PDB file of C-alpha atoms in Angstrom:
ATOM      1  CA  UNK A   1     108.007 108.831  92.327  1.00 75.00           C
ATOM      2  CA  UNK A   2     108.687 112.690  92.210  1.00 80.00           C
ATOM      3  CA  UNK A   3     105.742 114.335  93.969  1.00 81.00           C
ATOM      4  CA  UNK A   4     104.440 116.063  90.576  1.00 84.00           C
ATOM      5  CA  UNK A   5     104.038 112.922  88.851  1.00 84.00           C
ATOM      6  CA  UNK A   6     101.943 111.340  92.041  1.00 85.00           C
ATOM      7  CA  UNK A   7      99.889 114.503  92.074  1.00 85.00           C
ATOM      8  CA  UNK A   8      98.913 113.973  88.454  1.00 86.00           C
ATOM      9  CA  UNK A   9      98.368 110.240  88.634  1.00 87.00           C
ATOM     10  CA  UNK A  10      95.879 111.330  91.762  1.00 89.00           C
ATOM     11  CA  UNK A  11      94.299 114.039  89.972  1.00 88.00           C
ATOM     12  CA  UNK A  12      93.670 111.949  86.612  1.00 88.00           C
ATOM     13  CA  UNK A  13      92.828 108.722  88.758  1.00 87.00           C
ATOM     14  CA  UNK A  14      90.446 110.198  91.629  1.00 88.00           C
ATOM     15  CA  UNK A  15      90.609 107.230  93.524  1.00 89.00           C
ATOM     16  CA  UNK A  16      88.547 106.696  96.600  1.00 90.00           C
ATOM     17  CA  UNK A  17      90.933 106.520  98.954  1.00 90.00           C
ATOM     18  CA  UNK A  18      95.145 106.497  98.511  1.00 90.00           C
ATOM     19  CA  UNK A  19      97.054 103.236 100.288  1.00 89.00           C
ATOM     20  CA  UNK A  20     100.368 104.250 101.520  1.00 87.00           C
ATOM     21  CA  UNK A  21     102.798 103.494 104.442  1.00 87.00           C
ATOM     22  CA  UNK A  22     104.200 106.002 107.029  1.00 88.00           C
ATOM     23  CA  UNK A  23     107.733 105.925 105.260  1.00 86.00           C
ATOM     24  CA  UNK A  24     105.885 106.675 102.078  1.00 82.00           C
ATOM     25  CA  UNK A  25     103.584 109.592 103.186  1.00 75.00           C
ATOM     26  CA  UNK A  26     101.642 111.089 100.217  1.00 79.00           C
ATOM     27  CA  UNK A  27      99.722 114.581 100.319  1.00 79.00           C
ATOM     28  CA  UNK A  28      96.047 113.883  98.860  1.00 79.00           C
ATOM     29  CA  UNK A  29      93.178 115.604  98.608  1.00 85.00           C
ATOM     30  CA  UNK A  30      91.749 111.978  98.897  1.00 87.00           C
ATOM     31  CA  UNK A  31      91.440 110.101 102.354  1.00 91.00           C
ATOM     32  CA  UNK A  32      95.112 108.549 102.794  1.00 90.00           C
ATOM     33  CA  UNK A  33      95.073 105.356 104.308  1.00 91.00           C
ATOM     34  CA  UNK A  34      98.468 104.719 106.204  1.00 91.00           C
ATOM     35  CA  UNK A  35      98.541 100.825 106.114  1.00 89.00           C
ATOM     36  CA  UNK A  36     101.106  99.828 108.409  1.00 90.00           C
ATOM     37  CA  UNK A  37      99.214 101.927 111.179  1.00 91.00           C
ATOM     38  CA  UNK A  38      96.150 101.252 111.063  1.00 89.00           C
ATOM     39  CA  UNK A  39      94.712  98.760 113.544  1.00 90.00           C
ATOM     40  CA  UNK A  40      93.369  95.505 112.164  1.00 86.00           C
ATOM     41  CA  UNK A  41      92.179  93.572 115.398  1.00 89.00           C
ATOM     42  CA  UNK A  42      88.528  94.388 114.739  1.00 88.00           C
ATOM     43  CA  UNK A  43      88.881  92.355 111.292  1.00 86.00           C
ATOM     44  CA  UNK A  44      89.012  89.010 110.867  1.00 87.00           C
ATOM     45  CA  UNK A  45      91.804  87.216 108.992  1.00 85.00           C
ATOM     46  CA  UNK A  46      89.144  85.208 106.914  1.00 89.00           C
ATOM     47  CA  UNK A  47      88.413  86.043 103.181  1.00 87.00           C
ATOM     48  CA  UNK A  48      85.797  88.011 102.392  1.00 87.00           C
ATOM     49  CA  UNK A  49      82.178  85.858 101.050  1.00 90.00           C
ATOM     50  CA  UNK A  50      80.309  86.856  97.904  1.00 87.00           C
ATOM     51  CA  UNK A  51      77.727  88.223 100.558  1.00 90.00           C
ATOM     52  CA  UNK A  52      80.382  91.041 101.549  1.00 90.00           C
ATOM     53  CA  UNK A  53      80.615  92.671  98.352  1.00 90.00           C
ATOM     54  CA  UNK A  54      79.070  95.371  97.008  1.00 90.00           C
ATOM     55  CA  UNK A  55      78.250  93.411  93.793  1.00 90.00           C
ATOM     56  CA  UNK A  56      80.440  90.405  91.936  1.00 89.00           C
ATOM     57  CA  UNK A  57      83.668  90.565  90.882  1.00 89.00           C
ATOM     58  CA  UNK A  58      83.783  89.925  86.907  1.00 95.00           C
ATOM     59  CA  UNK A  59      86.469  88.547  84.920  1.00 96.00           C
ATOM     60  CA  UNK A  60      86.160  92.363  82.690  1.00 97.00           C
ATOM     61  CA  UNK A  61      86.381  94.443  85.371  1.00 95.00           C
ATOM     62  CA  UNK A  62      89.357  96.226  86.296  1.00 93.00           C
ATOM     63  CA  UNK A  63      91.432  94.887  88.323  1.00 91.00           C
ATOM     64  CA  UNK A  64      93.647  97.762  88.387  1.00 87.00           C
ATOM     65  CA  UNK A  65      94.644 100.918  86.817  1.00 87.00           C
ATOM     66  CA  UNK A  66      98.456 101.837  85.896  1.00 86.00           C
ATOM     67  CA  UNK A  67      99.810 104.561  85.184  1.00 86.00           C
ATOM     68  CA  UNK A  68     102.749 104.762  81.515  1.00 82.00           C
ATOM     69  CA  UNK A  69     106.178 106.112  82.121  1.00 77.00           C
ATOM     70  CA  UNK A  70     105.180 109.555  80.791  1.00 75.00           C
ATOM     71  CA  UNK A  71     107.765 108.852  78.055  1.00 77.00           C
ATOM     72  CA  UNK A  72     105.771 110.391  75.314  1.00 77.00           C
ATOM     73  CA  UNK A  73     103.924 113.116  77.574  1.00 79.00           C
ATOM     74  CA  UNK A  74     102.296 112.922  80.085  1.00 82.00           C
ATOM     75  CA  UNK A  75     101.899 109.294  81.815  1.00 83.00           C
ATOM     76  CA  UNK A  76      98.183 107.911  81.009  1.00 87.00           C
ATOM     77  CA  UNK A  77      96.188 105.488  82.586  1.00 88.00           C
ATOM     78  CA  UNK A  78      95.512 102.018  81.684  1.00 89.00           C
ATOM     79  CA  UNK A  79      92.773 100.094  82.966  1.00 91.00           C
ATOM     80  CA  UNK A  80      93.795  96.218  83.341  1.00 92.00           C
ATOM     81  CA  UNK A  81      91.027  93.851  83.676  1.00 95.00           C
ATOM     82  CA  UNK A  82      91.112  90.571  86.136  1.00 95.00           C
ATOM     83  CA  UNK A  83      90.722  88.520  82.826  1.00 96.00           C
ATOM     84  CA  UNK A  84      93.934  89.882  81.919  1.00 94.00           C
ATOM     85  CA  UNK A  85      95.627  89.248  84.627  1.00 93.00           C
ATOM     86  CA  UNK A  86      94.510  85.563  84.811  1.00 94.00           C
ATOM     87  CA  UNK A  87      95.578  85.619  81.468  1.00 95.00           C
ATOM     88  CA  UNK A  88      99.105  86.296  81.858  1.00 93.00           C
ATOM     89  CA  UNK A  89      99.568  84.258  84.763  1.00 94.00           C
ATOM     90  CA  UNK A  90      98.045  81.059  83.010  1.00 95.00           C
ATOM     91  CA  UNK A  91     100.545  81.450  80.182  1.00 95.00           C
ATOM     92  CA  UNK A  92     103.369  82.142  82.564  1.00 93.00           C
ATOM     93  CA  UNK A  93     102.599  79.120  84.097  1.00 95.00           C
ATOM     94  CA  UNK A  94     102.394  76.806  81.183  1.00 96.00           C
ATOM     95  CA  UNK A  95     105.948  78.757  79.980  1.00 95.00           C
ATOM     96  CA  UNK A  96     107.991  78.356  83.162  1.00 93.00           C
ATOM     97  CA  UNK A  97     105.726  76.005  85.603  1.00 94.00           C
ATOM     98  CA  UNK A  98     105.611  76.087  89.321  1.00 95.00           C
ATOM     99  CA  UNK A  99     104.853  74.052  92.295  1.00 96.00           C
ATOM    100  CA  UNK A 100     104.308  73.621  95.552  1.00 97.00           C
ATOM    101  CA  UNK A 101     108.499  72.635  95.856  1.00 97.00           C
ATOM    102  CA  UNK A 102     109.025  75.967  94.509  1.00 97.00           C
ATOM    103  CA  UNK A 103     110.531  79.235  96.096  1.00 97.00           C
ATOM    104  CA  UNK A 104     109.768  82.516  93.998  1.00 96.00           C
ATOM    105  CA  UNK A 105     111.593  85.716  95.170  1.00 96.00           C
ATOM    106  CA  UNK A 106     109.703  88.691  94.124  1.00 94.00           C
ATOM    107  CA  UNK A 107     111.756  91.715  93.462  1.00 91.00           C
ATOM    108  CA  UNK A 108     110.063  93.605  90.670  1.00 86.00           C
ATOM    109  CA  UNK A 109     108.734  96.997  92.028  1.00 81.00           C
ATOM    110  CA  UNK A 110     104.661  96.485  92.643  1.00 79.00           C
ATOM    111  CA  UNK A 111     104.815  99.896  90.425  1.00 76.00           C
ATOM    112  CA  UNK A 112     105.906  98.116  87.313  1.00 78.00           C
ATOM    113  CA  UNK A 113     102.725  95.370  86.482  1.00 80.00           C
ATOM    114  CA  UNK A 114     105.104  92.443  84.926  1.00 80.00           C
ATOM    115  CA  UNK A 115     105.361  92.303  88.750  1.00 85.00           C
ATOM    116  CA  UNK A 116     102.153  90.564  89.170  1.00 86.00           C
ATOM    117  CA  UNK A 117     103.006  87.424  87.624  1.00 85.00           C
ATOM    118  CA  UNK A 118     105.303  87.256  90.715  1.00 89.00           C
ATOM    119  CA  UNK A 119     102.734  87.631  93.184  1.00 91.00           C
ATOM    120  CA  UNK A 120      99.919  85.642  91.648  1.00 92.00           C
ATOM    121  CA  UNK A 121     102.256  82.588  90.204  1.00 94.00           C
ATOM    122  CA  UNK A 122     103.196  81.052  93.595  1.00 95.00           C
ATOM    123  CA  UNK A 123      99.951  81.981  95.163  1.00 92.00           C
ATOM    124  CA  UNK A 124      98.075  79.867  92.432  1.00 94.00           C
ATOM    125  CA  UNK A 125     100.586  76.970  92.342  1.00 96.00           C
ATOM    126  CA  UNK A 126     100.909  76.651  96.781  1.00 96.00           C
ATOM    127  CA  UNK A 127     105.120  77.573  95.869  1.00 97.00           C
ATOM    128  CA  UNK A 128     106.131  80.023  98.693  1.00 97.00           C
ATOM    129  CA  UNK A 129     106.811  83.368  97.481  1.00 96.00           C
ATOM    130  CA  UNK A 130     109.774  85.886  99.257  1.00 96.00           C
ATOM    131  CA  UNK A 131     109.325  88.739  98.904  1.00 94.00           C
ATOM    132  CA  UNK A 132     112.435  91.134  98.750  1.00 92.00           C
ATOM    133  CA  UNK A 133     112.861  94.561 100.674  1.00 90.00           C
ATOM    134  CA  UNK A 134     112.391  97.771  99.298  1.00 82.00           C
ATOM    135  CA  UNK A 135     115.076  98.234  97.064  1.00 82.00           C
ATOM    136  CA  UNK A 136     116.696  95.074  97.518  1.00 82.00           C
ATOM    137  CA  UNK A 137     116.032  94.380  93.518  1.00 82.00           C
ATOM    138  CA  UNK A 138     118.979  96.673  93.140  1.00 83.00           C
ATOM    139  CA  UNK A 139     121.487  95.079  95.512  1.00 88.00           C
ATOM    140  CA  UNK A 140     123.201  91.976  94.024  1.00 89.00           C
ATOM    141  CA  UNK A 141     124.873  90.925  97.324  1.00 91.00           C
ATOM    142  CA  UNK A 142     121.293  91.117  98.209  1.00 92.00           C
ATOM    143  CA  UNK A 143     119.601  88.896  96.235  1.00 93.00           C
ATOM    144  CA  UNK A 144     122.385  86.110  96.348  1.00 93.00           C
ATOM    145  CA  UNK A 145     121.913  85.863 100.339  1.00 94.00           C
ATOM    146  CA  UNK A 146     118.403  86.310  99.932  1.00 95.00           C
ATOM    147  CA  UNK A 147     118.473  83.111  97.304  1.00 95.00           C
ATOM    148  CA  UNK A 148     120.697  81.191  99.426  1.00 95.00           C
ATOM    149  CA  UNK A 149     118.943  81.694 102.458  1.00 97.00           C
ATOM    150  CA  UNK A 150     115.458  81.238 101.373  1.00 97.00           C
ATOM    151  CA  UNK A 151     116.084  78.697  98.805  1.00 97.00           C
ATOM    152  CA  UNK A 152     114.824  80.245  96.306  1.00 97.00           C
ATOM    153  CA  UNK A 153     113.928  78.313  93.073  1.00 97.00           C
ATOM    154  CA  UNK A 154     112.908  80.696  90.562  1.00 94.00           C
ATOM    155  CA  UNK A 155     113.171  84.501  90.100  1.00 93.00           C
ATOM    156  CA  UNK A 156     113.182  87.251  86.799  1.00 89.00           C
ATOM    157  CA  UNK A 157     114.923  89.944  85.973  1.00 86.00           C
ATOM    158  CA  UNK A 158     115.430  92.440  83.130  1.00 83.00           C
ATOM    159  CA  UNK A 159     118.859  92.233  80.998  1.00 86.00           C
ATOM    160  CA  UNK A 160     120.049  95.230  82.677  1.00 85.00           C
ATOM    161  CA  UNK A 161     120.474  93.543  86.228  1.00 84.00           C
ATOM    162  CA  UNK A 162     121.136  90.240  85.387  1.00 85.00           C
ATOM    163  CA  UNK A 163     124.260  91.311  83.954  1.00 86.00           C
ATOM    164  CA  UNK A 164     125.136  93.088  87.225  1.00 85.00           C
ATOM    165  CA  UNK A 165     124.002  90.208  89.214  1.00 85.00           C
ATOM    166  CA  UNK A 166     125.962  87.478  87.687  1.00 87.00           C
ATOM    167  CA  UNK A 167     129.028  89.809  87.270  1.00 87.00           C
ATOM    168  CA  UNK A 168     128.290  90.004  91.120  1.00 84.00           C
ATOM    169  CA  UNK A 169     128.554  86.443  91.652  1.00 79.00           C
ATOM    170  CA  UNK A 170     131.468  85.577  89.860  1.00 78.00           C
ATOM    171  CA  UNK A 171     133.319  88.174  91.137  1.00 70.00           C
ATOM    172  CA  UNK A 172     132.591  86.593  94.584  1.00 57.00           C
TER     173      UNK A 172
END
């Protein structure tokens, strides 16, 4: 995202702390957190117990905040609560169903949130989930290897790109 826009989000957001890797570097007046640097052999790979948190997790809490396109203004946050998400994924679910036989490729940027049904699905349902490299959502030649070599199963995508995609593979 253009730096303006991430300097708003920050300034309307005031998170704690921003998450970000060393190709991504973001200026903050907020402790930056470069994840793919930091060392993580003093923490254990376990999850973390009820007795680790500050105080419970509830199904109306907010799971996450996202930020609109900024089509209409300037983009606004919207709090999404972990009883939404559960929501959404339980319908997916009963819509297109998934199992443990299953391989979902994951291409939707983690920006957009219809990109959480892609994470969460496969975790719920033990299906293995792929997911694709920065960018790679935009390369058909891509996502065909990518779906051949990883056997994929299932995947989404908006109108726009599965038009590009299957012109892609009948071409080839």
């Amino acid at each position: 995202h253009p730096a303006e826009r991430i300097a708003h989000i920050l300034d309307t957001a005031q998170p704690v702390c921003v998450l970000t890797t060393a190709a991504d570097a973001v200026e903050a007046n907020t402790p930056v957190i470069t994840m793919d640097t930091v060392a993580l052999d003093g923490f254990s790979g376990e999850p973390l117990t009820a007795a680790e948190l500050l105080r419970p997790v509830l199904p109306q809490h907010p799971a996450y905040v996202i930020f609109t396109s900024g089509s209409t203004g300037r983009p606004k946050g919207v709090a999404v609560s972990h009883a939404a998400i559960d929501n959404q994924t339980t319908w997916m679910l009963a819509e297109y169903p998934l199992g443990p036989g299953d391989v979902y490729l994951q291409k939707t940027a983690t920006t957009f949130d219809v990109s959480l049904w892609g994470y969460f699905m496969p975790l719920r349902t033990g299906a293995k989930l792929v997911v694709a490299t920065h960018d790679g959502h935009r390369d058909p030649a891509y996502i065909a290897e990518t779906i051949a070599a990883q056997n994929v199963t299932v995947t989404d995508f908006v109108p726009s790109m599965l038009t590009v995609f299957a012109a892609h593979t009948t071409a080839g």
